[in-house]
Amino acid sequence: MSGPILEVKGLVAGYGKKRAVHGVDLTLNKGETLLVLGHNGAGKTTLMQSVFGLNPPMAGQVFYEGRDVTARNPALNVADGLAFVPQGHAIFSSLTVRDNLELGAFVETDRARIQKHLDDVFSMFPILKEREKQIAGTFSGGQKQMLAIGMALMHGPRVLILDEPSIGLAPNLVDRVMKSVEEIKRRFDASIIIVEQNVKYSLPVADRVVVLKTGGVIYEGAPEPLMDHQKLIELF
Ligand code: ATP
């Protein structure tokens, strides 16, 4: 692991006059899996949407690979290797699995790279290969989540932000999705932020953890102390 690939400084974000994130500092180091934990309404999604440019910050800055990308257009972020997989399986339901994946590569012009990413996605999630001609809307929740992650991987991101990938999934599928994180890092050389409420499945894959509460950071550090149930109860 080396220096920061993504840095968030004093980020304030919200909706209209309402502030949901109050001056958050966050660092994602290259090659790291950073877990952002917090209960419902803690501000996790608002923070990530703001980092990605979907909800421009009210104050603060975002640096990606040392460049100031605060409030940058999300399409430019995607083209520059910063990917965001929103909550709730953002896929094109009426298209086939294969078409969804091809659309995920919309910013990529190099056919060889597209094929390489497709091969990587198919070997990580074989079900997508088996059902590549199936209409994506007929997929189960877990399959849709794999497809949404696969779409984000199709343009070879260097930073991948996953917003609550476990939501609505059966435990065995949550485990499957979490385990794919290690493989994504290896195959794509990506650094990853996972936003979660599911402590049990996400802590084991984290290198570092940030806990948010009412829009502020209340813990930042190693995952191990949070494996102590009592510590978690104190924090949440
Ligand atoms: P969850 O796990 O439920 O997604 P979260 O930690 O991601 O929670 P946010 O969704 O960021 O939290 O919500 C933070 C605060 O902002 C909450 O008080 C929420 O009610 C509020 N909020 C979220 N979305 C909107 C919106 N579109 N308009 C107004 N307020 C919002």
mmCIF file of C-alpha atoms and ligand atoms in Angstrom:
data_model
loop_
_atom_site.group_PDB
_atom_site.id
_atom_site.type_symbol
_atom_site.label_atom_id
_atom_site.label_comp_id
_atom_site.label_asym_id
_atom_site.label_seq_id
_atom_site.Cartn_x
_atom_site.Cartn_y
_atom_site.Cartn_z
ATOM 1 C CA MET A 1 0.000 0.000 0.000
ATOM 2 C CA SER A 2 1.233 3.531 -0.704
ATOM 3 C CA GLY A 3 0.007 7.146 -0.449
ATOM 4 C CA PRO A 4 -3.482 8.569 -0.876
ATOM 5 C CA ILE A 5 -5.350 8.050 -4.141
ATOM 6 C CA LEU A 6 -8.470 9.871 -2.901
ATOM 7 C CA GLU A 7 -8.586 12.605 -0.256
ATOM 8 C CA VAL A 8 -11.644 14.356 1.104
ATOM 9 C CA LYS A 9 -11.053 17.497 3.137
ATOM 10 C CA GLY A 10 -13.626 19.247 5.299
ATOM 11 C CA LEU A 11 -16.526 18.106 3.158
ATOM 12 C CA VAL A 12 -19.922 19.605 3.934
ATOM 13 C CA ALA A 13 -22.933 18.306 1.991
ATOM 14 C CA GLY A 14 -26.695 18.130 2.195
ATOM 15 C CA TYR A 15 -29.966 19.023 0.562
ATOM 16 C CA GLY A 16 -31.180 22.604 0.152
ATOM 17 C CA LYS A 17 -30.413 24.267 3.462
ATOM 18 C CA LYS A 18 -30.179 20.975 5.330
ATOM 19 C CA ARG A 19 -26.689 19.711 6.096
ATOM 20 C CA ALA A 20 -26.240 15.932 6.313
ATOM 21 C CA VAL A 21 -22.418 15.786 6.304
ATOM 22 C CA HIS A 22 -20.521 18.181 8.556
ATOM 23 C CA GLY A 23 -16.894 18.708 7.545
ATOM 24 C CA VAL A 24 -15.682 15.156 6.922
ATOM 25 C CA ASP A 25 -12.023 14.297 6.265
ATOM 26 C CA LEU A 26 -11.370 10.963 4.581
ATOM 27 C CA THR A 27 -8.371 9.332 2.944
ATOM 28 C CA LEU A 28 -8.306 6.282 0.692
ATOM 29 C CA ASN A 29 -4.798 4.936 0.190
ATOM 30 C CA LYS A 30 -3.718 3.233 -3.002
ATOM 31 C CA GLY A 31 -4.502 -0.488 -2.889
ATOM 32 C CA GLU A 32 -6.650 -0.153 0.212
ATOM 33 C CA THR A 33 -10.193 -1.251 1.057
ATOM 34 C CA LEU A 34 -11.746 1.450 3.200
ATOM 35 C CA LEU A 35 -15.007 0.583 4.923
ATOM 36 C CA VAL A 36 -17.392 3.445 5.736
ATOM 37 C CA LEU A 37 -19.838 2.259 8.379
ATOM 38 C CA GLY A 38 -22.822 3.992 9.906
ATOM 39 C CA HIS A 39 -26.464 3.428 10.725
ATOM 40 C CA ASN A 40 -29.414 4.639 8.635
ATOM 41 C CA GLY A 41 -29.238 8.344 7.947
ATOM 42 C CA ALA A 42 -25.641 8.742 9.169
ATOM 43 C CA GLY A 43 -24.748 10.544 5.918
ATOM 44 C CA LYS A 44 -22.825 7.792 4.128
ATOM 45 C CA THR A 45 -24.653 8.047 0.809
ATOM 46 C CA THR A 46 -24.715 11.843 0.896
ATOM 47 C CA LEU A 47 -20.947 11.852 1.460
ATOM 48 C CA MET A 48 -20.208 9.463 -1.401
ATOM 49 C CA GLN A 49 -22.590 11.156 -3.826
ATOM 50 C CA SER A 50 -20.888 14.395 -2.998
ATOM 51 C CA VAL A 51 -17.402 12.946 -3.527
ATOM 52 C CA PHE A 52 -18.511 11.568 -6.904
ATOM 53 C CA GLY A 53 -20.074 14.857 -8.026
ATOM 54 C CA LEU A 54 -23.705 13.739 -7.944
ATOM 55 C CA ASN A 55 -24.489 16.174 -5.138
ATOM 56 C CA PRO A 56 -21.812 18.874 -5.226
ATOM 57 C CA PRO A 57 -20.350 19.746 -1.799
ATOM 58 C CA MET A 58 -21.420 22.900 0.037
ATOM 59 C CA ALA A 59 -17.834 23.235 1.297
ATOM 60 C CA GLY A 60 -14.623 21.246 1.321
ATOM 61 C CA GLN A 61 -12.514 19.598 -1.350
ATOM 62 C CA VAL A 62 -11.999 16.248 -3.058
ATOM 63 C CA PHE A 63 -8.599 15.266 -4.467
ATOM 64 C CA TYR A 64 -8.158 12.273 -6.770
ATOM 65 C CA GLU A 65 -4.619 11.231 -7.654
ATOM 66 C CA GLY A 66 -3.528 14.613 -6.305
ATOM 67 C CA ARG A 67 -5.853 16.640 -8.551
ATOM 68 C CA ASP A 68 -8.724 18.740 -7.249
ATOM 69 C CA VAL A 69 -11.904 17.084 -8.583
ATOM 70 C CA THR A 70 -14.374 18.816 -6.257
ATOM 71 C CA ALA A 71 -17.875 18.921 -7.807
ATOM 72 C CA ARG A 72 -16.569 17.513 -11.073
ATOM 73 C CA ASN A 73 -19.139 16.130 -13.499
ATOM 74 C CA PRO A 74 -19.670 12.403 -12.685
ATOM 75 C CA ALA A 75 -19.200 11.447 -16.369
ATOM 76 C CA LEU A 76 -15.724 12.988 -16.244
ATOM 77 C CA ASN A 77 -15.012 11.075 -13.056
ATOM 78 C CA VAL A 78 -15.990 7.808 -14.735
ATOM 79 C CA ALA A 79 -13.805 8.586 -17.746
ATOM 80 C CA ASP A 80 -10.951 9.302 -15.332
ATOM 81 C CA GLY A 81 -11.206 5.965 -13.501
ATOM 82 C CA LEU A 82 -13.387 6.931 -10.519
ATOM 83 C CA ALA A 83 -16.434 4.672 -10.341
ATOM 84 C CA PHE A 84 -19.521 4.698 -8.129
ATOM 85 C CA VAL A 85 -21.989 1.817 -7.769
ATOM 86 C CA PRO A 86 -25.096 3.349 -6.177
ATOM 87 C CA GLN A 87 -27.418 1.614 -3.761
ATOM 88 C CA GLY A 88 -30.150 -0.532 -5.282
ATOM 89 C CA HIS A 89 -28.667 -2.127 -8.399
ATOM 90 C CA ALA A 90 -28.450 0.637 -10.987
ATOM 91 C CA ILE A 91 -28.766 -1.485 -14.106
ATOM 92 C CA PHE A 92 -30.753 -1.191 -17.341
ATOM 93 C CA SER A 93 -33.562 -3.654 -16.618
ATOM 94 C CA SER A 94 -34.862 -3.973 -20.179
ATOM 95 C CA LEU A 95 -31.455 -4.764 -21.698
ATOM 96 C CA THR A 96 -29.531 -8.012 -21.729
ATOM 97 C CA VAL A 97 -26.709 -8.686 -19.301
ATOM 98 C CA ARG A 98 -24.183 -8.376 -22.109
ATOM 99 C CA ASP A 99 -25.616 -5.019 -23.262
ATOM 100 C CA ASN A 100 -25.455 -3.697 -19.691
ATOM 101 C CA LEU A 101 -21.795 -4.653 -19.469
ATOM 102 C CA GLU A 102 -21.012 -3.096 -22.858
ATOM 103 C CA LEU A 103 -22.732 0.112 -21.706
ATOM 104 C CA GLY A 104 -20.551 0.062 -18.601
ATOM 105 C CA ALA A 105 -17.589 0.429 -20.943
ATOM 106 C CA PHE A 106 -19.015 3.498 -22.702
ATOM 107 C CA VAL A 107 -15.966 5.623 -21.949
ATOM 108 C CA GLU A 108 -13.526 2.983 -23.195
ATOM 109 C CA THR A 109 -12.492 3.023 -26.864
ATOM 110 C CA ASP A 110 -9.802 0.336 -26.810
ATOM 111 C CA ARG A 111 -11.535 -2.931 -27.873
ATOM 112 C CA ALA A 112 -8.748 -5.056 -26.416
ATOM 113 C CA ARG A 113 -9.182 -3.421 -22.994
ATOM 114 C CA ILE A 114 -12.967 -3.871 -23.191
ATOM 115 C CA GLN A 115 -12.491 -7.578 -23.952
ATOM 116 C CA LYS A 116 -9.970 -7.943 -21.118
ATOM 117 C CA HIS A 117 -12.351 -6.328 -18.639
ATOM 118 C CA LEU A 118 -15.251 -8.451 -19.909
ATOM 119 C CA ASP A 119 -13.159 -11.612 -19.442
ATOM 120 C CA ASP A 120 -12.233 -10.496 -15.905
ATOM 121 C CA VAL A 121 -15.856 -9.710 -15.018
ATOM 122 C CA PHE A 122 -17.020 -13.062 -16.420
ATOM 123 C CA SER A 123 -14.419 -15.026 -14.496
ATOM 124 C CA MET A 124 -15.262 -13.190 -11.278
ATOM 125 C CA PHE A 125 -19.004 -13.612 -11.736
ATOM 126 C CA PRO A 126 -19.535 -16.706 -13.953
ATOM 127 C CA ILE A 127 -23.326 -16.343 -13.690
ATOM 128 C CA LEU A 128 -23.053 -13.203 -15.856
ATOM 129 C CA LYS A 129 -21.331 -15.204 -18.588
ATOM 130 C CA GLU A 130 -23.837 -18.058 -18.344
ATOM 131 C CA ARG A 131 -26.735 -15.616 -18.636
ATOM 132 C CA GLU A 132 -25.251 -12.955 -20.870
ATOM 133 C CA LYS A 133 -28.265 -13.008 -23.210
ATOM 134 C CA GLN A 134 -30.824 -12.824 -20.396
ATOM 135 C CA ILE A 135 -32.817 -9.612 -19.805
ATOM 136 C CA ALA A 136 -31.256 -8.055 -16.708
ATOM 137 C CA GLY A 137 -34.605 -7.119 -15.121
ATOM 138 C CA THR A 138 -35.348 -10.838 -14.625
ATOM 139 C CA PHE A 139 -32.268 -11.272 -12.402
ATOM 140 C CA SER A 140 -32.449 -11.795 -8.629
ATOM 141 C CA GLY A 141 -31.190 -9.050 -6.290
ATOM 142 C CA GLY A 142 -27.806 -10.727 -5.883
ATOM 143 C CA GLN A 143 -27.344 -11.200 -9.606
ATOM 144 C CA LYS A 144 -28.305 -7.556 -10.232
ATOM 145 C CA GLN A 145 -25.720 -6.449 -7.668
ATOM 146 C CA MET A 146 -23.031 -8.512 -9.412
ATOM 147 C CA LEU A 147 -24.067 -6.990 -12.727
ATOM 148 C CA ALA A 148 -23.961 -3.446 -11.309
ATOM 149 C CA ILE A 149 -20.438 -4.067 -9.996
ATOM 150 C CA GLY A 150 -19.482 -5.699 -13.281
ATOM 151 C CA MET A 151 -20.685 -2.619 -15.200
ATOM 152 C CA ALA A 152 -18.507 -0.363 -13.065
ATOM 153 C CA LEU A 153 -15.514 -2.620 -13.690
ATOM 154 C CA MET A 154 -15.928 -2.500 -17.466
ATOM 155 C CA HIS A 155 -14.010 0.756 -17.739
ATOM 156 C CA GLY A 156 -11.196 -0.404 -15.480
ATOM 157 C CA PRO A 157 -11.616 1.975 -12.506
ATOM 158 C CA ARG A 158 -8.701 2.834 -10.235
ATOM 159 C CA VAL A 159 -11.098 3.808 -7.452
ATOM 160 C CA LEU A 160 -14.373 1.964 -6.932
ATOM 161 C CA ILE A 161 -17.032 3.182 -4.495
ATOM 162 C CA LEU A 162 -19.687 0.611 -3.570
ATOM 163 C CA ASP A 163 -22.731 2.043 -1.782
ATOM 164 C CA GLU A 164 -24.303 -0.632 0.440
ATOM 165 C CA PRO A 165 -23.705 -3.580 -1.896
ATOM 166 C CA SER A 166 -25.211 -5.992 0.664
ATOM 167 C CA ILE A 167 -28.618 -4.334 0.857
ATOM 168 C CA GLY A 168 -31.462 -6.793 0.269
ATOM 169 C CA LEU A 169 -29.172 -9.767 -0.354
ATOM 170 C CA ALA A 170 -29.290 -13.201 1.285
ATOM 171 C CA PRO A 171 -26.283 -13.834 3.589
ATOM 172 C CA ASN A 172 -24.535 -16.255 1.189
ATOM 173 C CA LEU A 173 -24.714 -13.641 -1.567
ATOM 174 C CA VAL A 174 -23.457 -10.884 0.725
ATOM 175 C CA ASP A 175 -20.483 -13.116 1.449
ATOM 176 C CA ARG A 176 -19.972 -13.701 -2.282
ATOM 177 C CA VAL A 177 -20.080 -9.972 -3.081
ATOM 178 C CA MET A 178 -17.699 -9.092 -0.222
ATOM 179 C CA LYS A 179 -15.241 -11.778 -1.278
ATOM 180 C CA SER A 180 -15.227 -10.352 -4.795
ATOM 181 C CA VAL A 181 -13.626 -7.199 -3.349
ATOM 182 C CA GLU A 182 -10.252 -8.935 -2.914
ATOM 183 C CA GLU A 183 -10.442 -10.229 -6.452
ATOM 184 C CA ILE A 184 -11.351 -6.792 -7.838
ATOM 185 C CA LYS A 185 -8.272 -5.337 -6.155
ATOM 186 C CA ARG A 186 -6.052 -8.039 -7.630
ATOM 187 C CA ARG A 187 -7.430 -8.078 -11.168
ATOM 188 C CA PHE A 188 -8.059 -4.350 -11.599
ATOM 189 C CA ASP A 189 -5.427 -2.892 -9.292
ATOM 190 C CA ALA A 190 -8.228 -0.788 -7.812
ATOM 191 C CA SER A 191 -8.635 0.917 -4.437
ATOM 192 C CA ILE A 192 -12.060 0.441 -2.923
ATOM 193 C CA ILE A 193 -14.510 2.226 -0.636
ATOM 194 C CA ILE A 194 -17.354 0.084 0.689
ATOM 195 C CA VAL A 195 -20.237 1.891 2.348
ATOM 196 C CA GLU A 196 -22.092 -0.494 4.635
ATOM 197 C CA GLN A 197 -24.351 -1.098 7.594
ATOM 198 C CA ASN A 198 -23.639 -4.813 7.513
ATOM 199 C CA VAL A 199 -20.753 -4.976 9.979
ATOM 200 C CA LYS A 200 -20.431 -8.756 10.131
ATOM 201 C CA TYR A 201 -19.673 -9.332 6.476
ATOM 202 C CA SER A 202 -17.853 -6.127 5.638
ATOM 203 C CA LEU A 203 -15.347 -5.841 8.536
ATOM 204 C CA PRO A 204 -13.305 -8.904 7.501
ATOM 205 C CA VAL A 205 -12.559 -7.437 4.046
ATOM 206 C CA ALA A 206 -11.609 -3.948 5.318
ATOM 207 C CA ASP A 207 -8.063 -2.638 5.706
ATOM 208 C CA ARG A 208 -9.295 0.458 7.533
ATOM 209 C CA VAL A 209 -12.632 1.693 8.823
ATOM 210 C CA VAL A 210 -14.358 5.038 9.179
ATOM 211 C CA VAL A 211 -17.547 5.204 11.231
ATOM 212 C CA LEU A 212 -19.974 8.042 10.547
ATOM 213 C CA LYS A 213 -22.634 9.266 12.942
ATOM 214 C CA THR A 214 -24.994 12.153 12.227
ATOM 215 C CA GLY A 215 -22.739 13.391 9.445
ATOM 216 C CA GLY A 216 -19.438 13.317 11.325
ATOM 217 C CA VAL A 217 -16.566 10.835 11.748
ATOM 218 C CA ILE A 218 -16.618 9.153 15.180
ATOM 219 C CA TYR A 219 -14.036 6.419 14.522
ATOM 220 C CA GLU A 220 -11.172 6.036 12.125
ATOM 221 C CA GLY A 221 -8.729 3.175 12.317
ATOM 222 C CA ALA A 222 -8.178 -0.551 12.098
ATOM 223 C CA PRO A 223 -11.126 -2.966 11.755
ATOM 224 C CA GLU A 224 -9.977 -5.246 14.612
ATOM 225 C CA PRO A 225 -11.192 -3.091 17.547
ATOM 226 C CA LEU A 226 -14.657 -3.072 15.986
ATOM 227 C CA MET A 227 -14.805 -6.855 16.024
ATOM 228 C CA ASP A 228 -15.306 -6.430 19.754
ATOM 229 C CA HIS A 229 -19.072 -6.377 20.096
ATOM 230 C CA GLN A 230 -18.991 -4.001 23.064
ATOM 231 C CA LYS A 231 -16.941 -1.426 21.139
ATOM 232 C CA LEU A 232 -19.469 -1.528 18.315
ATOM 233 C CA ILE A 233 -22.358 -1.028 20.687
ATOM 234 C CA GLU A 234 -20.583 2.002 22.164
ATOM 235 C CA LEU A 235 -20.032 3.496 18.707
ATOM 236 C CA PHE A 236 -23.461 2.838 17.275
HETATM 237 P P1 ATP B 1 -28.822 4.855 4.551
HETATM 238 O O1 ATP B 1 -27.996 3.748 5.072
HETATM 239 O O2 ATP B 1 -30.234 4.807 5.002
HETATM 240 O O3 ATP B 1 -28.680 5.067 3.075
HETATM 241 P P2 ATP B 1 -26.988 7.031 4.957
HETATM 242 O O4 ATP B 1 -25.982 6.901 6.051
HETATM 243 O O5 ATP B 1 -26.510 6.747 3.581
HETATM 244 O O6 ATP B 1 -28.257 6.156 5.280
HETATM 245 P P3 ATP B 1 -27.971 9.482 3.919
HETATM 246 O O7 ATP B 1 -28.872 8.781 2.953
HETATM 247 O O8 ATP B 1 -26.764 10.141 3.394
HETATM 248 O O9 ATP B 1 -27.532 8.484 5.068
HETATM 249 O O10 ATP B 1 -28.846 10.525 4.723
HETATM 250 C C1 ATP B 1 -28.275 11.511 5.595
HETATM 251 C C2 ATP B 1 -29.364 12.496 5.974
HETATM 252 O O11 ATP B 1 -29.779 13.198 4.814
HETATM 253 C C3 ATP B 1 -30.604 11.860 6.579
HETATM 254 O O12 ATP B 1 -31.085 12.697 7.589
HETATM 255 C C4 ATP B 1 -31.566 11.794 5.419
HETATM 256 O O13 ATP B 1 -32.887 11.862 5.862
HETATM 257 C C5 ATP B 1 -31.183 13.042 4.634
HETATM 258 N N1 ATP B 1 -31.454 12.892 3.200
HETATM 259 C C6 ATP B 1 -31.030 11.895 2.411
HETATM 260 N N2 ATP B 1 -31.429 12.068 1.136
HETATM 261 C C7 ATP B 1 -32.140 13.229 1.132
HETATM 262 C C8 ATP B 1 -32.821 13.980 0.114
HETATM 263 N N3 ATP B 1 -32.843 13.565 -1.139
HETATM 264 N N4 ATP B 1 -33.430 15.118 0.486
HETATM 265 C C9 ATP B 1 -33.400 15.556 1.781
HETATM 266 N N5 ATP B 1 -32.783 14.908 2.783
HETATM 267 C C10 ATP B 1 -32.157 13.762 2.478
#
